C-alpha positions as CSV (number, residue, x, y, z in Angstrom):
1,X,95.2,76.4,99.1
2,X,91.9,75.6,97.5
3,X,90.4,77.2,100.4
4,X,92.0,80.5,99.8
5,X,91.9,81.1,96.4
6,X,88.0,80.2,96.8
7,X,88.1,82.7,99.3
8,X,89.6,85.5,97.0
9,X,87.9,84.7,94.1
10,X,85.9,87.4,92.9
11,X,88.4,90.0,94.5
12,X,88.9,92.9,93.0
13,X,93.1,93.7,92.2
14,X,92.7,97.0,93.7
15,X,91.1,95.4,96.7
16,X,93.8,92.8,97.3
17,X,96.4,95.0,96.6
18,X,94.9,97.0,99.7
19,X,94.9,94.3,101.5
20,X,98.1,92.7,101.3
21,X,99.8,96.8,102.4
22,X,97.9,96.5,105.1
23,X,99.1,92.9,106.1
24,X,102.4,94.3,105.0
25,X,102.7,97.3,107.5
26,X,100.4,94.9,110.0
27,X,104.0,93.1,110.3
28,X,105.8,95.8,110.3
29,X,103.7,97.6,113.5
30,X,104.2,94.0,115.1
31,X,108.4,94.4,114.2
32,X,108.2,97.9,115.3
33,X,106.5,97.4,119.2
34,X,108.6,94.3,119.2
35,X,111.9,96.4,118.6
36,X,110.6,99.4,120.6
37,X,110.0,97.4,123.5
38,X,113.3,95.5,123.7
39,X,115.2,98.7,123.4
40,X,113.3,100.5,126.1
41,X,113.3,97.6,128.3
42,X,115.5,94.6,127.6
43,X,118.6,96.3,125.9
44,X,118.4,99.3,127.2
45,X,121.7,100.3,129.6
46,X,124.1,98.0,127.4
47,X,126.1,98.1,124.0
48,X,123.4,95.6,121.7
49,X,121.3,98.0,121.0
50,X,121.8,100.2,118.1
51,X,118.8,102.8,118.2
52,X,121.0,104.0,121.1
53,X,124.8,105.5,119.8
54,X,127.3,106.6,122.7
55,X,125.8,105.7,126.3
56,X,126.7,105.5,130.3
57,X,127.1,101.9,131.3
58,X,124.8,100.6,134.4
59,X,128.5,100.3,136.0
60,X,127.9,104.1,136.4
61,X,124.8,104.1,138.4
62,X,126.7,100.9,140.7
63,X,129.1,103.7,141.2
64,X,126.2,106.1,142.2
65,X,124.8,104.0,144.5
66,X,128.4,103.0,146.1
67,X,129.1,106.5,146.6
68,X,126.4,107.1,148.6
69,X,126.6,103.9,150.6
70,X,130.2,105.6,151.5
71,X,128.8,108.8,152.4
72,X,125.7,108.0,154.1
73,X,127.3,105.3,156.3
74,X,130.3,108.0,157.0
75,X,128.3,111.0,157.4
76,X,124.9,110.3,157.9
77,X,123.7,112.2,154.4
78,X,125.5,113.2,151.0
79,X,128.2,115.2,151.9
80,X,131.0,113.2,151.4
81,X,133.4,114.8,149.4
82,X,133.8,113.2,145.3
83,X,136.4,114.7,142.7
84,X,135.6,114.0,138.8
85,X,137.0,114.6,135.9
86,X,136.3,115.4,132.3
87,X,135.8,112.0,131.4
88,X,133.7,110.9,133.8
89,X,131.8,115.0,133.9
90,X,129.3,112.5,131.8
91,X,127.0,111.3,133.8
92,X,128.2,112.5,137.0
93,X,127.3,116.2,136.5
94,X,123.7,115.3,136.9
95,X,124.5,111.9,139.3
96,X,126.2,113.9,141.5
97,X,123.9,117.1,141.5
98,X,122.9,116.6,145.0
99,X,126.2,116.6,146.6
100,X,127.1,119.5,148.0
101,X,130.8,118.8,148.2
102,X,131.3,117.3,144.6
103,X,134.7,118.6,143.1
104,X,134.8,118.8,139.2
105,X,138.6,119.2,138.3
106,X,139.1,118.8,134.8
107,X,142.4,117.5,134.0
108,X,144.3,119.9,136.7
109,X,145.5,117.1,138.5
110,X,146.7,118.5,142.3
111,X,147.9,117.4,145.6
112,X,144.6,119.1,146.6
113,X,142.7,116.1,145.3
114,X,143.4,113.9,148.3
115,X,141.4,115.8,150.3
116,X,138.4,113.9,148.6
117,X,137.6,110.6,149.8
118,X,136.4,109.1,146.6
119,X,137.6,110.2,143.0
120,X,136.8,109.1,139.8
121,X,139.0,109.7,136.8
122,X,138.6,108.3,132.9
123,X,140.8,106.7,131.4
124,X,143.0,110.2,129.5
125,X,143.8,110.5,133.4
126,X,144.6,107.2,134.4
127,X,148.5,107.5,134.1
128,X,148.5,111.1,135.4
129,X,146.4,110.5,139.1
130,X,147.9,107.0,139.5
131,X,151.1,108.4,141.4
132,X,149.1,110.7,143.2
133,X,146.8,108.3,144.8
134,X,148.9,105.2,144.2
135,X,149.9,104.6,148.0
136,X,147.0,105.7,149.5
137,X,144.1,104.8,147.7
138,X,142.4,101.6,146.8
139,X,141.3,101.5,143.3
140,X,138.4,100.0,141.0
141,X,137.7,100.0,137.7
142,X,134.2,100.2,136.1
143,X,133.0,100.7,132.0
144,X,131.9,103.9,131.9
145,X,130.6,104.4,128.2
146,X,130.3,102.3,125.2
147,X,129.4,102.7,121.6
148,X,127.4,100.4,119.4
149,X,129.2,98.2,117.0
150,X,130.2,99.6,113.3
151,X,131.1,96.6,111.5
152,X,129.1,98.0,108.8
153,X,131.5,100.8,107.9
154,X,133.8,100.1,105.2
155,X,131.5,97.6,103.7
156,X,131.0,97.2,99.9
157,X,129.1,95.7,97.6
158,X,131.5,92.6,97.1
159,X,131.8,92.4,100.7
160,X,128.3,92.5,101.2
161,X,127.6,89.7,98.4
162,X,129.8,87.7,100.0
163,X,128.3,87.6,103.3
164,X,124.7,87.2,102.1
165,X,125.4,84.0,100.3
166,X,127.2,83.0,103.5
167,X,125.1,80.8,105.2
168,X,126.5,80.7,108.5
169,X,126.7,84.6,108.3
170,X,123.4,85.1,106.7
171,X,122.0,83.4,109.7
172,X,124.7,85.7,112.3
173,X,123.3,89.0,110.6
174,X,119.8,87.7,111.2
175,X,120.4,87.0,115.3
176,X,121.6,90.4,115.2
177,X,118.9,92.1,113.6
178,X,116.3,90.2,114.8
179,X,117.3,89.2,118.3
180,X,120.6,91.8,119.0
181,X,122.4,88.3,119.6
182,X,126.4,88.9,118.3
183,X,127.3,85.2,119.4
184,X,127.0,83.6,116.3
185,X,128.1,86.7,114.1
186,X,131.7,86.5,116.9
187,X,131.8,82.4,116.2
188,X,131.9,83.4,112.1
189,X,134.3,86.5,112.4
190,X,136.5,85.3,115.5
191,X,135.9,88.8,117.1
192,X,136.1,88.2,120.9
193,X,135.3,91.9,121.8
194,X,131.2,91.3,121.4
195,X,130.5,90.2,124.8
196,X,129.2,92.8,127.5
197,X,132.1,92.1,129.7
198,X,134.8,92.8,126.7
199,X,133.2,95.2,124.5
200,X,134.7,97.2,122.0
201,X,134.5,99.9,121.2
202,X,133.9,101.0,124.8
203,X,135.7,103.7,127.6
204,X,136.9,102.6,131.6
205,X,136.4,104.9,134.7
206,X,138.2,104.1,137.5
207,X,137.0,104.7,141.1
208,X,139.6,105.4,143.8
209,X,138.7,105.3,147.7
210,X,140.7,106.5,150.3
211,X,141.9,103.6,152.6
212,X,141.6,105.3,155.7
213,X,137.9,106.0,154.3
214,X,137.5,102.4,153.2
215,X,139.0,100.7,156.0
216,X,136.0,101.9,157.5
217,X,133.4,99.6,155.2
218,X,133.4,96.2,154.7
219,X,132.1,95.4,151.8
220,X,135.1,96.8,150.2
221,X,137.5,94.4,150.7
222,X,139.9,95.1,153.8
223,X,139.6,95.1,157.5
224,X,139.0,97.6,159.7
225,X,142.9,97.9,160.8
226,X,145.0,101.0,159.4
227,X,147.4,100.2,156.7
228,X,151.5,100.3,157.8
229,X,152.6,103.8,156.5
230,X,154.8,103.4,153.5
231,X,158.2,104.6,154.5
232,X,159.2,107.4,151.9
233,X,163.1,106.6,151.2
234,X,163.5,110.0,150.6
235,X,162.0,111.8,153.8
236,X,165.8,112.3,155.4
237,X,166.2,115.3,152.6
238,X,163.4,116.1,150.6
239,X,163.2,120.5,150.9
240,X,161.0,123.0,149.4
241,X,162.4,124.6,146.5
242,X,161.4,127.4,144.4
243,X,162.8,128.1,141.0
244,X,164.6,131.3,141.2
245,X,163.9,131.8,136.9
246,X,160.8,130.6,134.8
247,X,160.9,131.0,131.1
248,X,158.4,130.8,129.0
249,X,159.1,132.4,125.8
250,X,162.1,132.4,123.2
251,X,161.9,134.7,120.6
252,X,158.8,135.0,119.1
253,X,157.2,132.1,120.3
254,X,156.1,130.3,123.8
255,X,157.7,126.8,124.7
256,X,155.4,124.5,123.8
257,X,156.3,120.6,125.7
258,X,160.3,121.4,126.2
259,X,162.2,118.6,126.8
260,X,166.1,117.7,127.1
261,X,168.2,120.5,127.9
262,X,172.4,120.4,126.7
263,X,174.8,123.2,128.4
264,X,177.8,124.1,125.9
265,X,181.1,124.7,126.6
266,X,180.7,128.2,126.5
267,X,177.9,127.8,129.4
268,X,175.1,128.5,126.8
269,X,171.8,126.0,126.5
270,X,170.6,124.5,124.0
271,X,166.6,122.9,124.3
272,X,164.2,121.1,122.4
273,X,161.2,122.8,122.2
274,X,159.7,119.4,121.4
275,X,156.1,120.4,120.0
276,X,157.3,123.6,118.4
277,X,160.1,121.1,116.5
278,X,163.0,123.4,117.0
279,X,165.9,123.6,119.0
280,X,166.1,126.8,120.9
281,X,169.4,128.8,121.9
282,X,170.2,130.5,125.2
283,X,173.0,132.0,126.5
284,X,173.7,131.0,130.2
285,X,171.4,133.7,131.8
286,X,168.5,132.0,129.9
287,X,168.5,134.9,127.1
288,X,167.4,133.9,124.1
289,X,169.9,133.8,121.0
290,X,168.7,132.4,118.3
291,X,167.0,128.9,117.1
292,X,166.3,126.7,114.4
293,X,163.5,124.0,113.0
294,X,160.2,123.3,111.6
295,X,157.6,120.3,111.6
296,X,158.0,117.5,108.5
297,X,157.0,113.9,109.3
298,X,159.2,111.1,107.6
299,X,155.4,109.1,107.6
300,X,154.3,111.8,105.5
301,X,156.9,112.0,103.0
302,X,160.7,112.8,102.6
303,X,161.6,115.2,106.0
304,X,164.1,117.3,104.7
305,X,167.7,118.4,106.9
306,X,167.1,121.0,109.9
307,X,163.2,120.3,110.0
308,X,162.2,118.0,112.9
309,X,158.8,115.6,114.8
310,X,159.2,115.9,118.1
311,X,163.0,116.0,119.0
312,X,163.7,115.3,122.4
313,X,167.1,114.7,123.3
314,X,169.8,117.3,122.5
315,X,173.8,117.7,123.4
316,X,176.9,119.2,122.6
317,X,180.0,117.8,121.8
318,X,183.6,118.6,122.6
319,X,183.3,120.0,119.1
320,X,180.9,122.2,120.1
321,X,178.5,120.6,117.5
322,X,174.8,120.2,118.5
323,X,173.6,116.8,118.2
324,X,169.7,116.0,118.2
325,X,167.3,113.2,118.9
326,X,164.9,114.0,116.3
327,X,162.2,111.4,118.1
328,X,159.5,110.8,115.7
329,X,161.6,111.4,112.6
330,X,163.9,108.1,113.9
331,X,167.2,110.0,113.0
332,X,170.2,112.1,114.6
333,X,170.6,115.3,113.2
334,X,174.0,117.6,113.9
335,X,174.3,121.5,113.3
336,X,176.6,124.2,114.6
337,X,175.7,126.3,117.4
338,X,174.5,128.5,114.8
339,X,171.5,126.4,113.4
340,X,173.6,125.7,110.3
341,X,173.0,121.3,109.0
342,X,176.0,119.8,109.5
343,X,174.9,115.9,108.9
344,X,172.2,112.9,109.9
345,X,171.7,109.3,110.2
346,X,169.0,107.3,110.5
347,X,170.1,104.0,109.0
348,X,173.6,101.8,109.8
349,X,174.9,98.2,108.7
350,X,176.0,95.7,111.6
351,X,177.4,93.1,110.1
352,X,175.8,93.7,107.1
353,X,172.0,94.3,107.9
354,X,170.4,97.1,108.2
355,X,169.6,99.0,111.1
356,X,167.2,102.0,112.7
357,X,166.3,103.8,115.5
358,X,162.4,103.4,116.8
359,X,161.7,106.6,118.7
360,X,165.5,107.5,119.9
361,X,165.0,110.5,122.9
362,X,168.3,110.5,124.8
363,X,171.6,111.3,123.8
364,X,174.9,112.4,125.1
365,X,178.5,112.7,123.5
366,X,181.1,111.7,125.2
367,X,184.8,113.1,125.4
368,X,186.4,111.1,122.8
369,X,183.7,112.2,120.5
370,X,181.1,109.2,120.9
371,X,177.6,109.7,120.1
372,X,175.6,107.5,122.6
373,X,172.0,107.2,121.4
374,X,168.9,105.7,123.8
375,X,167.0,104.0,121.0
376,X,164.3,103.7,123.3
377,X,161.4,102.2,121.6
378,X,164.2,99.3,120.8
379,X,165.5,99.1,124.3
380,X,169.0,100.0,123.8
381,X,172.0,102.0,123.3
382,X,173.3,102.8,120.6
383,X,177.3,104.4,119.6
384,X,178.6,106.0,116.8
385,X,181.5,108.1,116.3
386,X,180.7,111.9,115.7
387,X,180.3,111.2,111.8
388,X,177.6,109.1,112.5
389,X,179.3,106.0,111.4
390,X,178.1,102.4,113.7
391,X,180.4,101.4,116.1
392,X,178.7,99.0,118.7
393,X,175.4,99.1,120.5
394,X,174.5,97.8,124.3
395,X,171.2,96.4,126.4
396,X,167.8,94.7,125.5
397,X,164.4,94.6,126.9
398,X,164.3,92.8,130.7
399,X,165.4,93.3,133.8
400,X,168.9,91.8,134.8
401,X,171.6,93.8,135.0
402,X,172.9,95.1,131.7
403,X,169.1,94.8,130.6
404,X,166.7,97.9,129.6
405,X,163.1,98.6,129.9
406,X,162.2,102.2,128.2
407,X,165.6,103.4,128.6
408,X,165.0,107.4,127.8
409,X,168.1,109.8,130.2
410,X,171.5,109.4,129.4
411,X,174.3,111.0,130.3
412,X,178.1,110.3,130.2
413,X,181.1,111.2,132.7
414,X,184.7,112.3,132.1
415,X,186.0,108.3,132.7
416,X,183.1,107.5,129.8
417,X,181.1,105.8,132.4
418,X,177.8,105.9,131.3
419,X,174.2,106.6,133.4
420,X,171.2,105.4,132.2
421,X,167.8,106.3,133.5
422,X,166.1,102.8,132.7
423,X,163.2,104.2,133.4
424,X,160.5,100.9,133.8
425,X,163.1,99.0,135.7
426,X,162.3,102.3,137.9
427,X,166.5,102.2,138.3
428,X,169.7,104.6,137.5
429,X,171.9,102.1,135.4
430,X,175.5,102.8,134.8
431,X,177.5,101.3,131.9
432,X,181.3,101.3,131.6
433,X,183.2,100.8,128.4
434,X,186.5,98.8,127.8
435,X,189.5,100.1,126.4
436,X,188.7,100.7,123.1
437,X,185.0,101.6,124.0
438,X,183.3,98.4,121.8
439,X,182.0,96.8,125.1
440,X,180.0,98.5,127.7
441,X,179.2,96.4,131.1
442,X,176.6,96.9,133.7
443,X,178.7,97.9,136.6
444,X,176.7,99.5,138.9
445,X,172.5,100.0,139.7
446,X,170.6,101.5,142.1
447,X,166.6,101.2,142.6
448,X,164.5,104.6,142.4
449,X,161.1,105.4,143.8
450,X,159.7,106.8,141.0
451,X,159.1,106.1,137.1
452,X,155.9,104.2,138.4
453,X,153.8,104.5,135.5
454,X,153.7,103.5,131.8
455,X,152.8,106.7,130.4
456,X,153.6,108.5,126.9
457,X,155.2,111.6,129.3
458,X,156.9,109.8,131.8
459,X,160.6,109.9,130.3
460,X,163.3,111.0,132.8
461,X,166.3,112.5,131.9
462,X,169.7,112.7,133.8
463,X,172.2,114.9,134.5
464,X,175.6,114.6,135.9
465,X,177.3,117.3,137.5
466,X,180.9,118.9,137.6
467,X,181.4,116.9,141.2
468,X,180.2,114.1,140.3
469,X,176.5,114.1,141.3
470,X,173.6,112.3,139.6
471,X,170.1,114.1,139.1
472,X,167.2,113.1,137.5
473,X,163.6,114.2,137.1
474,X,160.0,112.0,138.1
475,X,157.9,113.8,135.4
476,X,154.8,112.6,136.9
477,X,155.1,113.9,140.4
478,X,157.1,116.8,139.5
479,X,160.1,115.7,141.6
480,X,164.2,116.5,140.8
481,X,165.6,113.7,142.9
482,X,169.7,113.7,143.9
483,X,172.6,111.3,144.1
484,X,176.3,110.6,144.7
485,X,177.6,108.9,141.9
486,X,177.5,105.2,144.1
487,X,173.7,105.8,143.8
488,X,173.2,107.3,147.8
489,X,170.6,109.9,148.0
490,X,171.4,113.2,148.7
491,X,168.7,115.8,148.2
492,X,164.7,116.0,146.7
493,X,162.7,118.9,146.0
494,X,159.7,119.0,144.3
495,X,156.1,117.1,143.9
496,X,152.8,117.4,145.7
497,X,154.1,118.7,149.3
498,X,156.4,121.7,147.5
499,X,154.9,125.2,147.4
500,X,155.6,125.5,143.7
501,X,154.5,122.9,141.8
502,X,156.1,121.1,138.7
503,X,154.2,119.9,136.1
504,X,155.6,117.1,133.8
505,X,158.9,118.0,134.2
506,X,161.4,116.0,131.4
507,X,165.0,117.7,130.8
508,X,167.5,118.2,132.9
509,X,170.9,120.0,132.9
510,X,173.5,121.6,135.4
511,X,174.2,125.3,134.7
512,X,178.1,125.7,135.0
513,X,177.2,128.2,137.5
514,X,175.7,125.0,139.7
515,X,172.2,125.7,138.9
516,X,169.8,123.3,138.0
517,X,168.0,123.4,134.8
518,X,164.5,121.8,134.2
519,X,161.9,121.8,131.7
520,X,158.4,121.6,132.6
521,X,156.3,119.9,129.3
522,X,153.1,120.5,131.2
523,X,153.4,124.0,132.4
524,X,155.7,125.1,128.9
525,X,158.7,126.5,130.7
526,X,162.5,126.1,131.8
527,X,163.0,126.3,135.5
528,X,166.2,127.2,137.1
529,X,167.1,126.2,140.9
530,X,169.6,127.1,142.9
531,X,169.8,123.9,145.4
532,X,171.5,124.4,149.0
533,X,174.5,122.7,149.4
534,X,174.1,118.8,150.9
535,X,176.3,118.5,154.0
């Protein structure tokens, strides 16, 4: 100390103020390089560093490098065929530049795709490719971008005043800044997602290789010995069908995500036009009457009668009433065939507590004038009479017998048997009530080969027809699949192998002509097929 100010004495201010700006931005240049050089070299392919915002993951370049390990052990060079999406167009417009046979497809999602060895798809296509490569295609899954951390958005001053007298977090911010360490700042906060292998917020890719392709290469897992075809339990009858109608507009406007269908007992169809919230009228040629609706959301504020959020399920009553799942709204609404508001429920006592629906989609009525309601988001079913008042409710999450999982399709026959797509039980359930319809039993299931992913679109519907018959859609493959009432298949049409191809198809309904109704949410339109008959 004596040293120094010896040393200074005789300095002019000016002189040390000079000085001590240049010592000051002296450290800084150090701080600078310092940070400079760990973000070009230590942090840079990884979610710590925060000079960099939204990046590729060095999963993508593995990917890269896997792909042409594929190609060039299967070809000799880069021609190996490789189908991307939008999600993953970033980075592999430029990775894959010099591959001739690359395949960018968007989000138009086709049996064409397994003509391509290797695909990779992010994660807004996961659910829709998985039943296309399901069986035949081995998959891995990779991070394909992350984002920095933004803990620091909704700070304020409070908050801020509380951390920095935080000791513990003073000294977590500091390892962050300083070092881009997050293990102390994760100790202090209890956030788990701040490790490389779980970070948040960050985006998947999944790679999918052909097995016939990757039974070829070791390294990935599985000998060299062809897989045992799965046997398709619907091969004895599966047909190419065309529709022999497509609709696309009523009235003034396009469909827009259609979804259950109702025939009257005049013949005529009622549909919801889901994402146009309305119900549409059509008489039984598919000409359009009339229709009815507008968007409110009960989150938003008091929905008021005949408006609607999504409806999905819609039938008709021996009253001729029009009943509605109004989805997103959690209520039933009822009008005449005219449009005009007859009454709703959203609310009920059982034994004195208050009930609601969570996302209802299915409904049916049955001859006596029962409403039957697939609460689906609450795995169950729910009655009422046609005023809307409680009468008993059946089924809860699992998967024994009498058990739902996501049950959506309902329909009811002229004994009041009821038929239940359960759709994650990937089953056709069927109820049947006891005398005075308070009890419904489990008294009959049968598996299907379908429903095999967990996605927001994948809700079946069923339909019964005059004979008997069961039908219901597979909205990811596009497929209407029938059966007797004891659950035997009769007939398929439909999917990647048919020369007209379905979208997402949801609704279902037999025309009382014997045509087969279907709406396509993908593709916006009503379909109408006239199936052959099964011997």
């Amino acid at each position: 100390m004596v040293g120094l100010i010896i040393l200074l004495r005789g300095w002019h201010t000016k002189t040390f103020a000079k000085t001590m700006l240049l010592t000051f931005f002296a450290i800084l240049s150090v701080l600078t390089f310092r940070t400079a050089y760990r973000a070009a070299y230590i942090n840079y392919d990884n979610a710590k560093e925060f000079l960099v915002y939204a990046h590729s993951t060095r999963d993508m370049k593995d990917v890269l490098e896997q792909i042409e390990t594929i190609s060039k052990r299967l070809y000799g060079d880069k021609s190996i065929k490789v189908a991307y999406d939008n999600d993953s167009l970033y980075p592999f417009w430029w990775y894959l530049r010099d591959y001739p046979n690359r395949v960018w497809y968007g989000d138009n999602i086709t049996k064409d795709l397994r003509d391509s060895p290797v695909i990779l798809v992010g994660s807004a296509n996961f659910a829709k490719i998985e039943p296309l490569v399901r069986d035949d295609y081995l998959m891995y899954e990779y991070k394909r971008m992350w984002w920095p951390t933004e803990f620091y958005r909704n700070q304020t001053l409070s908050t801020i005043w509380t951390d920095l007298t935080n000791p513990a977090m003073r000294s977590a911010l500091w390892q962050i800044w300083f070092n881009r360490d997050y293990t102390e700042y994760a100790s202090v906060t209890g956030n788990t997602s701040l490790t490389l292998a779980t970070w948040s917020p960050s985006d998947l890719l999944r790679m999918y290789i052909r097995k016939d392709v990757a039974s070829q290469i070791w390294e990935y897992g599985i000998t060299p010995q062809p897989e045992e075809p799965k046997i398709d339990p619907y091969a004895s009858n599966t047909i190419s069908l065309d529709p022999v109608k497509v609709i696309s507009v009523a009235g003034q406007s396009t469909f827009s995500a259609p979804r259950g269908i109702a025939v009257a007992p005049d013949g005529s169809l009622f549909v919801a036009d889901s994402r146009n919230h309305r119900i549409v009228h059509l008489d039984p040629t598919g000409l359009y009457l009339n229709s009815w609706g507008s968007y409110a959301n009960v989150l938003e504020g008091p929905a008021p009668e005949g408006t609607f959020n999504e409806p999905w399920g819609v039938a008709v009553g021996p009253d001729g009433l029009v009943y509605v799942a109004d989805t997103w709204n959690h209520r039933i609404q009822v009008f005449t065939p005219e449009g005009t508001f007859v009454r709703m429920w959203s609310e009920w006592q059982v034994q004195g507590v208050i009930d609601s629906f969570w996302g209802p989609r299915g409904i049916a009525v049955d001859t006596q004038g029962h409403v039957l309601v697939t609460d689906t988001g609450k795995q169950r079913v729910v009655v009422f009479d046609s005023q809307g008042n409680y009468l008993t409710q059946f089924g809860e999450r699992g998967l024994a017998e009498g058990q739902l999982d996501e049950p959506v399709g309902i329909a009811v026959d002229a004994t009041g048997k009821v038929y239940i797509a359960d759709t994650w039980n990937n089953r056709v359930q069927v109820f049947a009530p006891n005398a005075d319809f308070t009890i419904y039993t489990s008294v009959l299931t049968w598996e299907v080969d379908a429903w095999t992913s967990d996605s927001l679109d994948n809700k079946p519907f069923i339909a019964l027809s005059p004979d008997g018959d069961v039908y219901i859609t597979d909205p990811d493959l596009g497929r209407v699949i029938r059966f007797d009432s004891e659950g035997n298949f009769l007939e398929l049409w439909g999917g990647y192998e048919n020369e007209y191809l379905m979208g997402i198809i949801s609704g279902i309904a037999i025309g009382q002509d014997g045509s087969v109704w279907v709406s396509d949410a993908l593709n916006n339109t009503l379909l109408v097929f006239e199936p052959p008959a099964v011997p």
